[in-house]
mmCIF file of C-alpha atoms in Angstrom:
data_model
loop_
_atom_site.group_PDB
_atom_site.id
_atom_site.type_symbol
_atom_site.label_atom_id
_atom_site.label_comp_id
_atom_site.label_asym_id
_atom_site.label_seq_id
_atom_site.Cartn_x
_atom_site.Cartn_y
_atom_site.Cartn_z
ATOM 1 C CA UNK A 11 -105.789 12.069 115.633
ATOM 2 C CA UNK A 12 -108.408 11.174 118.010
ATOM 3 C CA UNK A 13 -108.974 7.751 116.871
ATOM 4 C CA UNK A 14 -104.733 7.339 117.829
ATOM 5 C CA UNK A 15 -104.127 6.811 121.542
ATOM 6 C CA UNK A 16 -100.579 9.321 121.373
ATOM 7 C CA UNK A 17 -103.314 11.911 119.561
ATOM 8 C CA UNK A 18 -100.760 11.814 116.785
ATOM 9 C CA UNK A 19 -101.387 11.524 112.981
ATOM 10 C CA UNK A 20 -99.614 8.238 111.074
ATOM 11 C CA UNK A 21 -99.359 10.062 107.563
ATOM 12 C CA UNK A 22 -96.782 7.845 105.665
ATOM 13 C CA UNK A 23 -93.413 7.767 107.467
ATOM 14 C CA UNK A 24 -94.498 10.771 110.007
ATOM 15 C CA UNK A 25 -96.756 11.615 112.956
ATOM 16 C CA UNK A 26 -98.610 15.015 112.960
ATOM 17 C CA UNK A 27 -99.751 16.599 116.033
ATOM 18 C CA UNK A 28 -100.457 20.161 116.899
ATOM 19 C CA UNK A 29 -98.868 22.035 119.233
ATOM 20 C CA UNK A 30 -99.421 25.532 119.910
ATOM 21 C CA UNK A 31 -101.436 25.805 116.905
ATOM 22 C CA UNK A 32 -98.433 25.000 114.936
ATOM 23 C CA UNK A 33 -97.830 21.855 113.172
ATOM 24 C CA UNK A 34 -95.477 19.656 114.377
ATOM 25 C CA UNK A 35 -94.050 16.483 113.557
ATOM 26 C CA UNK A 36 -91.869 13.388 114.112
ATOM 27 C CA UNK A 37 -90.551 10.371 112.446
ATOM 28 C CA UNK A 38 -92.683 7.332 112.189
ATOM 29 C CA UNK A 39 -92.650 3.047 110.965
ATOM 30 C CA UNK A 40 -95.179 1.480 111.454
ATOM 31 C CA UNK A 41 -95.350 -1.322 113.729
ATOM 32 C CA UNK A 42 -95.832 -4.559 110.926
ATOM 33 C CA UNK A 43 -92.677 -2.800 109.470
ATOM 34 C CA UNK A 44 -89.410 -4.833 109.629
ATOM 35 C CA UNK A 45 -87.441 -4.038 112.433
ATOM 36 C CA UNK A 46 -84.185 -4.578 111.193
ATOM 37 C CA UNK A 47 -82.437 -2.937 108.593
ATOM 38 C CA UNK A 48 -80.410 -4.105 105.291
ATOM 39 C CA UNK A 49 -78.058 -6.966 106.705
ATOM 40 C CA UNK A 50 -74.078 -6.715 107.111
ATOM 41 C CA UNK A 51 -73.662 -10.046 105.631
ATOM 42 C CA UNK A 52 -75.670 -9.345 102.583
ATOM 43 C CA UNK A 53 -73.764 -9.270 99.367
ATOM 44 C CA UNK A 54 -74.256 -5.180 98.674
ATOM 45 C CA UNK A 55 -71.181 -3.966 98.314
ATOM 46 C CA UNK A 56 -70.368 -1.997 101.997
ATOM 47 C CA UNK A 57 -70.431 1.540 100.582
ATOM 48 C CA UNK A 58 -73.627 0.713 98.898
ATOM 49 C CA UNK A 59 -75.060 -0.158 102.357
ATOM 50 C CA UNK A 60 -73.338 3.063 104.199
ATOM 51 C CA UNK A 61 -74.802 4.942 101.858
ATOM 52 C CA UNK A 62 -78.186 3.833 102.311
ATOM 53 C CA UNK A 63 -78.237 3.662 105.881
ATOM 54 C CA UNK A 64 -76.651 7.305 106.115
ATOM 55 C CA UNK A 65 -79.626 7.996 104.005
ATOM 56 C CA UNK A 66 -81.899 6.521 106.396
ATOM 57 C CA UNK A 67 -80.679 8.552 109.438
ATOM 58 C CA UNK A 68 -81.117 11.821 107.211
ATOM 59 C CA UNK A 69 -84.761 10.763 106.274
ATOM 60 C CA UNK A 70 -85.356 10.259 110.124
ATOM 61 C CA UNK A 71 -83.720 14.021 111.098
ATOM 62 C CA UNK A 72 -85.378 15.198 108.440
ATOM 63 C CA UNK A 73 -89.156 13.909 109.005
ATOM 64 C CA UNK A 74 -88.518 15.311 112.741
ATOM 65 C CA UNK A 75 -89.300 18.907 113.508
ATOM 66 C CA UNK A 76 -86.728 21.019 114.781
ATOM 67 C CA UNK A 77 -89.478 22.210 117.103
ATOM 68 C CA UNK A 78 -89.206 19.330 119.161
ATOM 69 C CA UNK A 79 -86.913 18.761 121.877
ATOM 70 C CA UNK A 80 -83.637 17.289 121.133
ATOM 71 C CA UNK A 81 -84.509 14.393 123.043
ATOM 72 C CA UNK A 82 -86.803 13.061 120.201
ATOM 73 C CA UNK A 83 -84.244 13.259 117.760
ATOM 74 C CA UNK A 84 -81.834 11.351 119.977
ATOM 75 C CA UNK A 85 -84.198 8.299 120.797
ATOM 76 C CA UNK A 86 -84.554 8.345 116.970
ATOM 77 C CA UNK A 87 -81.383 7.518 116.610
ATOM 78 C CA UNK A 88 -80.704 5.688 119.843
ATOM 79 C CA UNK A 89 -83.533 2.935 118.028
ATOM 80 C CA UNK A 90 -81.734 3.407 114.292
ATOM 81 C CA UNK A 91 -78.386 2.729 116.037
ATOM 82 C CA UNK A 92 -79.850 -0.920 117.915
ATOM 83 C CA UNK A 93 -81.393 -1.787 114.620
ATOM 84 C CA UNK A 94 -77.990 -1.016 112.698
ATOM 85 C CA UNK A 95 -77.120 -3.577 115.884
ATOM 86 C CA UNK A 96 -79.557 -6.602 115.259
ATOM 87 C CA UNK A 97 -78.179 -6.572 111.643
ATOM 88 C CA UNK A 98 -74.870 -6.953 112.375
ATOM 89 C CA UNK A 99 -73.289 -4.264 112.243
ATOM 90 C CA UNK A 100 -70.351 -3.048 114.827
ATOM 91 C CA UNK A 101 -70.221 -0.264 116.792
ATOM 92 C CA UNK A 102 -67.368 1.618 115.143
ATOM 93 C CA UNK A 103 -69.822 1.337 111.709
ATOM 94 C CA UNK A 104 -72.786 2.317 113.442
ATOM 95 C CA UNK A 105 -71.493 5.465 114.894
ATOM 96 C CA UNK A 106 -69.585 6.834 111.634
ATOM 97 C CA UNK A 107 -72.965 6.408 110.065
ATOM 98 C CA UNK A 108 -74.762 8.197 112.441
ATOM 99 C CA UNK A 109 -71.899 10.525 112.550
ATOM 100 C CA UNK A 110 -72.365 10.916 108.691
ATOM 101 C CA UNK A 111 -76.537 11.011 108.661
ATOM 102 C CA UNK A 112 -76.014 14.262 111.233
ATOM 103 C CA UNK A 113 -73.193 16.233 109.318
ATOM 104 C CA UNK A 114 -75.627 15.896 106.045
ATOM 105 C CA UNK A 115 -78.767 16.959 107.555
ATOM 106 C CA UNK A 116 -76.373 20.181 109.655
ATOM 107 C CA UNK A 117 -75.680 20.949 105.762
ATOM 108 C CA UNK A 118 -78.962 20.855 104.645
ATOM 109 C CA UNK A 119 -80.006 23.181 107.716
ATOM 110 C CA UNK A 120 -77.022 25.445 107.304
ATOM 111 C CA UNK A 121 -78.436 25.729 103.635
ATOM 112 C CA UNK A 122 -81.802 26.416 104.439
ATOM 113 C CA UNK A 123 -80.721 29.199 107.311
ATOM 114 C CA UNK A 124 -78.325 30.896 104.458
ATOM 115 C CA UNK A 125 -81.289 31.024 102.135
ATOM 116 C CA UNK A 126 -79.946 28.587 99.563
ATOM 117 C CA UNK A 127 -82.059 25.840 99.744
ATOM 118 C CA UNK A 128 -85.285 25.309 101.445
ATOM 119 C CA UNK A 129 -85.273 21.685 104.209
ATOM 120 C CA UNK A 130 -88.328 20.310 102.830
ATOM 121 C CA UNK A 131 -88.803 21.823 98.685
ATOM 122 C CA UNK A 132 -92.248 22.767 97.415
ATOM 123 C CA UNK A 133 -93.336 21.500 94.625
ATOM 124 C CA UNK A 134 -92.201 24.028 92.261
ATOM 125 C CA UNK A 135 -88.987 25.219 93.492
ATOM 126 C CA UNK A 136 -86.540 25.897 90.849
ATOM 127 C CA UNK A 137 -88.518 23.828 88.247
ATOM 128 C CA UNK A 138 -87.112 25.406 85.371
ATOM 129 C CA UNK A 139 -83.450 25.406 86.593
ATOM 130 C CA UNK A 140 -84.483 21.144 87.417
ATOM 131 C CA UNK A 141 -85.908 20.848 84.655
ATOM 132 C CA UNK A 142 -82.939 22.366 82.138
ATOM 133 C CA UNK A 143 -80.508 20.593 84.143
ATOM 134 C CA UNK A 144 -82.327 16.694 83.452
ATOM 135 C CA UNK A 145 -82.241 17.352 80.012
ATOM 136 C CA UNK A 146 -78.977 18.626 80.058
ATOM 137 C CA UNK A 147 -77.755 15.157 81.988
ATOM 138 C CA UNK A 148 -79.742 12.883 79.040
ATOM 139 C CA UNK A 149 -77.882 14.313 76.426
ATOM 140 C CA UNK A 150 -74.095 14.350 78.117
ATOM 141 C CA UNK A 151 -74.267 11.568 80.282
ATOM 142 C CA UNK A 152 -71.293 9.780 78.587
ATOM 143 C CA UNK A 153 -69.587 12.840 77.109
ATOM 144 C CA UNK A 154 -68.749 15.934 79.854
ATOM 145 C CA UNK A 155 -67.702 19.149 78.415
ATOM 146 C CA UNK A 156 -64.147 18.401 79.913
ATOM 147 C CA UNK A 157 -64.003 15.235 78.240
ATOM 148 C CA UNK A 158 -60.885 14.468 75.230
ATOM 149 C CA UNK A 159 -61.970 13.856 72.045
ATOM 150 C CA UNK A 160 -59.605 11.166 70.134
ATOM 151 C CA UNK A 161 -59.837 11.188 66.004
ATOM 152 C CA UNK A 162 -57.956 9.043 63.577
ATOM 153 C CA UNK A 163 -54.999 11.085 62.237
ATOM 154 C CA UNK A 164 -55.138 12.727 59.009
ATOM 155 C CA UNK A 165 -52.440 14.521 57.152
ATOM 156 C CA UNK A 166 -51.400 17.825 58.330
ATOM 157 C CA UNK A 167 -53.870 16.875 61.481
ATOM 158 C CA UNK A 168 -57.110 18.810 59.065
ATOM 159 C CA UNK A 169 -59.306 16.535 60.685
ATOM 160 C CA UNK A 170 -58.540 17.503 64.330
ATOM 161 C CA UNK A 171 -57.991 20.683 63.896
ATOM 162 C CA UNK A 172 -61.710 20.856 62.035
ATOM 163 C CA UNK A 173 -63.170 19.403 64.895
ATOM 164 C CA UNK A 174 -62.176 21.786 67.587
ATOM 165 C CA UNK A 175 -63.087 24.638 65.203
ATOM 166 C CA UNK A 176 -66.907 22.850 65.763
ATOM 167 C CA UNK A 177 -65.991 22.180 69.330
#
């Protein structure tokens, strides 16, 4: 931190500091980084690009501690909202996505107050339940349990009716 003028840590998209020998940190990009953000006019469908700029909000509530005063947050996303500006996008978009970015990240805090889900997982958490659940998604991605199951018919229907005695 010393060799940083703000006596702030760059590590990755964040800025460590300590404050009242508690660790403490904010969002950071790095000053070579592009300034603006993916374009309006680009050819990404528009819910493709909502979606990725609500993400980006969310990643910048999220890499700022709650610790902090509100005002941190909110020049975070004064400069998000002027860069959502500069690439062309209109007010009435900018502020739904901002809108969107804070209701996720209230969720995600509401979740970690109830005990559900911790803000910022460990490593390990719930491994075996992730785990279970990945291989569960390779082998039904393009059948769901809910899904119908069409057969050829067969007299007396023997061949449907065998297959939901497997089912």
């Amino acid at each position: 931190p010393s060799n940083h003028t703000d006596g702030r840590m760059p590590i990755l998209d964040l800025k460590v500091e300590m404050i009242d020998n508690m660790v403490t940190y904010r969002h950071y990009r790095k000053d070579m980084a592009n300034f603006k953000l993916l374009m309006a006019n680009s050819a990404m469908p528009f819910r493709m690009k909502k979606t990725c700029l609500i993400q980006e909000v969310l990643r910048i509530l999220r890499n700022t501690s709650r610790r902090l005063d509100s005002h941190v947050r909110t020049n975070f996303l004064n400069e998000m909202s002027y860069r959502m500006k500069i690439s062309g996008y209109s007010e009435k978009v900018r502020l739904e996505i901002i809108q969107k970015g804070l209701e996720a990240y209230e969720r995600q805090v509401k979740k970690e107050e109830e005990g559900e889900c911790p803000l910022h997982r460990p490593k390990g958490y719930n491994e075996e339940e992730r785990r279970k659940k990945k291989l569960r998604n390779k082998m039904s991605w393009s059948k769901p349990h809910d899904t119908v199951l069409f057969c050829p018919p067969s007299p007396n229907s023997i061949l449907a009716n065998e297959l939901k005695k497997i089912a």
